[in-house]
Amino acid sequence: MTGKPTVVALDIDGTLLDHDDLMSAAVVDAVRRTAAQVPVVLATGRAWSTTLPIGERLGLPTGGFVVCSNGARTMRYPDGLVVDERTFDPSTVIASVRKYAPNARMAVEDSDGSYLVTAPFPDGDLGANAKIRVVGDEELAPQPVTRLIIRDPEQSESDFVHLAERLGLHGVSYFVGWTAWLDIAPEGVDKSTGLKVALAQLDLDPSGLLAIGDGRNDIEMLTYAGLGIAMDSAPDEVKAAADEVTKSVQDDGVAAILNRWF
């Protein structure tokens, strides 16, 4: 990237927020100053219902966009109008999960941003104050969904990397999270998918995009951006995909980057 960024994309968890759901005053201040000068797009695996409060905490201006569900939904902020949505039929994946990980918990996002789950997730996993309803496997996804989450608190991150390989996932995209968490998305869909939609709406070019993230689900976003920044806590493959590595979320890495230009 040459010159000042014309648009900024920010992951939320592990980038803006630490694992205790805390966001520092320095980061809030830096994002607010940035958003007063260029569009700031939140790009997250979260549902709209748990993304909206983050935009409100940051004081993002109206008329912008957020990318939710790892790129499967692009929403207008703050009214929640769906600008773009991608879905898939998860039934084959659900059956495969039950074969290879019978104790795993699964969840899908409903159209209103709430979650249907096969068993309760650990507190906070699906976002603070998320609306959750427990259902049987057969009720989990009677129609196409934007996202399927697989979670097993008794397994490790490496276990889930191997689980993804055993599942033989075809016709979908998937991302292994920082813990025993697997996100399944429609084929070819990732955060860059939603950002392409948002940038088209804003009439902006990705060469001017500054993107910051920390997870495997941020890799495509970081490589799509004119300047991709990985957080210090990111896995090695995420750092390798980025143009640069900033400080950790605990050390206000986002603020350190934004303060260069804004």
Coordinates of C-alpha atoms in Angstrom, one line a residue:
M1 CA 0.0 0.0 0.0
T2 CA 1.2 3.5 -0.8
G3 CA -0.2 6.4 1.0
K4 CA -3.0 6.6 3.6
P5 CA -5.6 3.8 3.7
T6 CA -9.0 4.6 2.2
V7 CA -10.9 2.0 4.2
V8 CA -10.2 -0.2 7.2
A9 CA -11.4 -3.7 8.0
L10 CA -11.2 -5.0 11.6
D11 CA -11.7 -8.5 13.0
I12 CA -13.3 -8.4 16.5
D13 CA -12.3 -11.3 18.8
G14 CA -8.6 -11.4 19.5
T15 CA -8.1 -8.2 17.6
L16 CA -10.3 -5.5 19.1
L17 CA -11.5 -7.6 22.1
D18 CA -9.4 -9.9 24.3
H19 CA -10.7 -13.3 25.5
D20 CA -12.4 -11.6 28.4
D21 CA -14.5 -9.5 26.0
L22 CA -12.6 -6.3 27.0
M23 CA -11.6 -3.5 24.6
S24 CA -9.1 -0.9 25.7
A25 CA -9.8 2.8 25.7
A26 CA -6.8 3.3 23.5
V27 CA -8.3 1.0 20.8
V28 CA -11.7 2.6 21.1
D29 CA -10.2 6.1 20.7
A30 CA -8.1 5.0 17.7
V31 CA -11.0 3.3 15.9
R32 CA -13.3 6.3 16.5
R33 CA -10.7 8.7 15.0
T34 CA -10.2 6.4 12.1
A35 CA -14.0 6.1 11.4
A36 CA -14.3 9.9 11.4
Q37 CA -11.9 9.9 8.4
V38 CA -12.5 6.7 6.4
P39 CA -15.0 3.8 6.4
V40 CA -14.4 1.2 9.1
V41 CA -15.8 -2.3 8.3
L42 CA -16.1 -4.9 11.1
A43 CA -15.3 -8.3 9.5
T44 CA -16.1 -11.1 11.9
G45 CA -17.2 -14.6 12.4
R46 CA -19.9 -13.3 14.8
A47 CA -23.6 -13.1 14.0
W48 CA -25.2 -9.7 13.4
S49 CA -26.8 -9.8 16.8
T50 CA -23.5 -9.9 18.6
T51 CA -21.7 -7.7 16.1
L52 CA -24.0 -4.7 16.4
P53 CA -23.2 -4.0 20.1
I54 CA -19.5 -3.8 19.1
G55 CA -20.2 -1.2 16.5
E56 CA -22.2 0.7 19.1
R57 CA -19.3 0.5 21.6
L58 CA -17.0 1.9 19.0
G59 CA -19.4 4.6 18.0
L60 CA -19.2 3.7 14.3
P61 CA -21.1 6.2 12.1
T62 CA -24.3 5.3 10.3
G63 CA -24.2 4.4 6.7
G64 CA -21.4 1.8 6.9
F65 CA -21.2 -1.9 6.5
V66 CA -20.2 -5.0 8.6
V67 CA -19.2 -8.4 7.4
C68 CA -20.7 -11.2 9.6
S69 CA -20.6 -15.0 9.7
N70 CA -17.1 -15.1 8.1
G71 CA -18.3 -13.4 5.0
A72 CA -21.6 -15.2 4.5
R73 CA -23.6 -12.0 5.4
T74 CA -22.8 -8.4 4.6
M75 CA -25.0 -6.0 6.5
R76 CA -25.6 -2.3 6.4
Y77 CA -24.8 -0.6 9.7
P78 CA -26.7 0.1 11.9
D79 CA -30.1 -0.9 10.5
G80 CA -29.0 -4.6 9.8
L81 CA -30.3 -4.6 6.2
V82 CA -28.8 -7.7 4.4
V83 CA -26.9 -6.5 1.4
D84 CA -25.5 -10.0 0.5
E85 CA -26.1 -13.5 1.9
R86 CA -24.5 -16.9 1.0
T87 CA -25.9 -20.2 2.3
F88 CA -25.3 -24.0 2.0
D89 CA -27.0 -27.3 3.0
P90 CA -25.1 -28.6 6.1
S91 CA -26.8 -31.9 6.4
T92 CA -23.9 -34.0 5.0
V93 CA -21.4 -32.3 7.3
I94 CA -23.7 -32.8 10.3
A95 CA -23.9 -36.5 9.6
S96 CA -20.1 -36.7 9.2
V97 CA -19.5 -34.9 12.5
R98 CA -21.7 -37.3 14.3
K99 CA -19.6 -40.2 12.9
Y100 CA -16.2 -38.8 13.7
A101 CA -16.9 -36.5 16.7
P102 CA -20.1 -37.9 18.4
N103 CA -19.7 -35.7 21.4
A104 CA -19.2 -32.4 19.6
R105 CA -21.7 -29.6 20.0
M106 CA -23.1 -27.9 16.8
A107 CA -24.7 -24.6 16.2
V108 CA -26.2 -22.7 13.3
E109 CA -27.3 -19.1 13.0
D110 CA -30.9 -18.4 12.5
S111 CA -32.1 -15.7 10.2
D112 CA -32.6 -13.3 13.1
G113 CA -29.0 -13.7 14.4
S114 CA -29.9 -16.1 17.2
Y115 CA -28.5 -19.6 17.4
L116 CA -29.9 -23.1 17.3
V117 CA -27.5 -25.5 19.2
T118 CA -27.5 -29.3 19.8
A119 CA -26.2 -28.7 23.3
P120 CA -25.3 -25.6 25.3
F121 CA -21.9 -24.0 24.4
P122 CA -19.5 -22.7 27.1
D123 CA -20.5 -19.3 28.5
G124 CA -19.6 -16.5 26.1
D125 CA -18.6 -18.7 23.2
L126 CA -21.4 -17.5 21.0
G127 CA -21.1 -13.9 22.2
A128 CA -22.4 -12.2 25.3
N129 CA -26.2 -12.2 25.5
A130 CA -26.6 -14.3 22.4
K131 CA -30.1 -15.8 22.0
I132 CA -29.8 -19.6 22.0
R133 CA -32.3 -22.5 21.6
V134 CA -31.3 -26.1 22.1
V135 CA -32.7 -28.5 19.4
G136 CA -32.1 -32.0 18.2
D137 CA -29.8 -32.8 15.2
E138 CA -32.8 -33.2 12.9
E139 CA -34.1 -29.7 13.8
L140 CA -30.7 -28.0 13.5
A141 CA -30.8 -27.2 9.8
P142 CA -34.0 -27.9 8.0
Q143 CA -33.0 -25.3 5.4
P144 CA -29.8 -23.9 4.1
V145 CA -27.7 -21.9 6.6
T146 CA -24.9 -19.3 6.4
R147 CA -22.7 -21.1 8.9
L148 CA -22.3 -24.3 10.9
I149 CA -20.2 -24.2 14.1
I150 CA -18.6 -27.4 15.6
R151 CA -17.3 -27.2 19.2
D152 CA -15.9 -29.6 21.7
P153 CA -14.5 -28.1 24.9
E154 CA -12.8 -31.5 25.7
Q155 CA -10.7 -31.4 22.6
S156 CA -7.7 -29.3 21.6
E157 CA -7.0 -27.0 18.7
S158 CA -4.8 -29.6 17.1
D159 CA -7.5 -32.2 17.5
F160 CA -9.8 -30.0 15.5
V161 CA -7.2 -29.5 12.7
H162 CA -7.2 -33.4 12.4
L163 CA -11.0 -33.5 12.7
A164 CA -11.3 -31.2 9.7
E165 CA -9.1 -33.6 7.7
R166 CA -11.1 -36.6 8.7
L167 CA -14.4 -35.0 7.9
G168 CA -13.4 -34.8 4.2
L169 CA -15.1 -31.5 3.8
H170 CA -16.2 -30.9 0.2
G171 CA -18.3 -28.1 -1.3
V172 CA -17.8 -25.9 1.8
S173 CA -15.1 -23.6 3.3
Y174 CA -13.9 -24.2 6.8
F175 CA -11.8 -22.4 9.5
V176 CA -10.3 -23.9 12.6
G177 CA -10.5 -21.4 15.5
W178 CA -8.1 -20.7 18.3
T179 CA -9.5 -23.5 20.4
A180 CA -11.5 -26.7 19.6
W181 CA -13.8 -24.8 17.2
L182 CA -14.5 -25.4 13.6
D183 CA -16.5 -23.0 11.4
I184 CA -18.1 -24.3 8.2
A185 CA -19.1 -21.8 5.6
P186 CA -20.5 -22.0 2.0
E187 CA -17.9 -23.0 -0.6
G188 CA -15.6 -20.2 -1.6
V189 CA -16.9 -17.9 1.1
D190 CA -14.6 -16.1 3.6
K191 CA -14.2 -12.6 5.0
S192 CA -12.8 -11.3 1.7
T193 CA -16.2 -12.3 0.1
G194 CA -18.1 -9.9 2.2
L195 CA -15.4 -7.2 2.0
K196 CA -15.7 -7.3 -1.8
V197 CA -19.4 -6.6 -1.5
A198 CA -18.8 -3.8 1.0
L199 CA -16.1 -2.1 -1.0
A200 CA -18.3 -2.3 -4.1
Q201 CA -21.0 -0.5 -2.2
L202 CA -18.5 2.1 -1.0
D203 CA -17.0 2.4 -4.5
L204 CA -13.5 1.8 -3.1
D205 CA -10.6 -0.3 -4.3
P206 CA -9.0 -3.1 -2.2
S207 CA -5.5 -1.6 -2.9
G208 CA -6.5 1.1 -0.3
L209 CA -7.8 -1.5 2.3
L210 CA -6.0 -1.9 5.6
A211 CA -7.1 -5.1 7.3
I212 CA -6.2 -6.4 10.8
G213 CA -6.9 -9.8 12.2
D214 CA -5.6 -12.7 14.3
G215 CA -7.3 -15.9 13.2
R216 CA -7.1 -18.5 10.4
N217 CA -10.5 -17.1 9.2
D218 CA -8.7 -13.8 8.6
I219 CA -6.1 -15.1 6.1
E220 CA -8.0 -14.4 2.9
M221 CA -9.0 -11.0 4.2
L222 CA -5.3 -10.1 5.0
T223 CA -4.1 -11.3 1.5
Y224 CA -7.0 -9.4 -0.2
A225 CA -6.2 -6.1 1.5
G226 CA -3.6 -3.7 0.2
L227 CA -2.0 -4.0 3.6
G228 CA -2.8 -7.0 5.8
I229 CA -1.7 -6.9 9.5
A230 CA -1.7 -9.9 11.8
M231 CA -1.9 -9.6 15.6
D232 CA 1.1 -10.9 17.6
S233 CA -1.0 -13.7 19.0
A234 CA -2.0 -15.0 15.6
P235 CA -1.0 -18.6 14.5
D236 CA 2.2 -18.8 12.4
E237 CA 0.3 -19.4 9.2
V238 CA -1.7 -16.2 9.7
K239 CA 1.4 -14.2 10.3
A240 CA 3.0 -15.7 7.2
A241 CA 0.0 -14.5 5.1
A242 CA 0.2 -10.9 6.5
D243 CA 2.4 -8.1 5.3
E244 CA 3.2 -7.1 8.9
V245 CA 2.7 -8.2 12.5
T246 CA 1.6 -5.8 15.2
K247 CA 1.5 -6.0 18.9
S248 CA -1.0 -8.3 20.8
V249 CA -4.6 -7.3 21.7
Q250 CA -3.4 -6.9 25.3
D251 CA -0.8 -4.3 24.1
D252 CA -3.3 -2.4 21.9
G253 CA -1.9 -3.7 18.6
V254 CA -4.8 -2.2 16.6
A255 CA -4.2 1.3 18.1
A256 CA -0.5 1.0 17.2
I257 CA -1.4 0.5 13.6
L258 CA -4.2 3.0 13.2
N259 CA -2.3 5.7 15.0
R260 CA 0.2 5.8 12.1
W261 CA -2.3 7.4 9.8
F262 CA -5.3 8.6 11.9

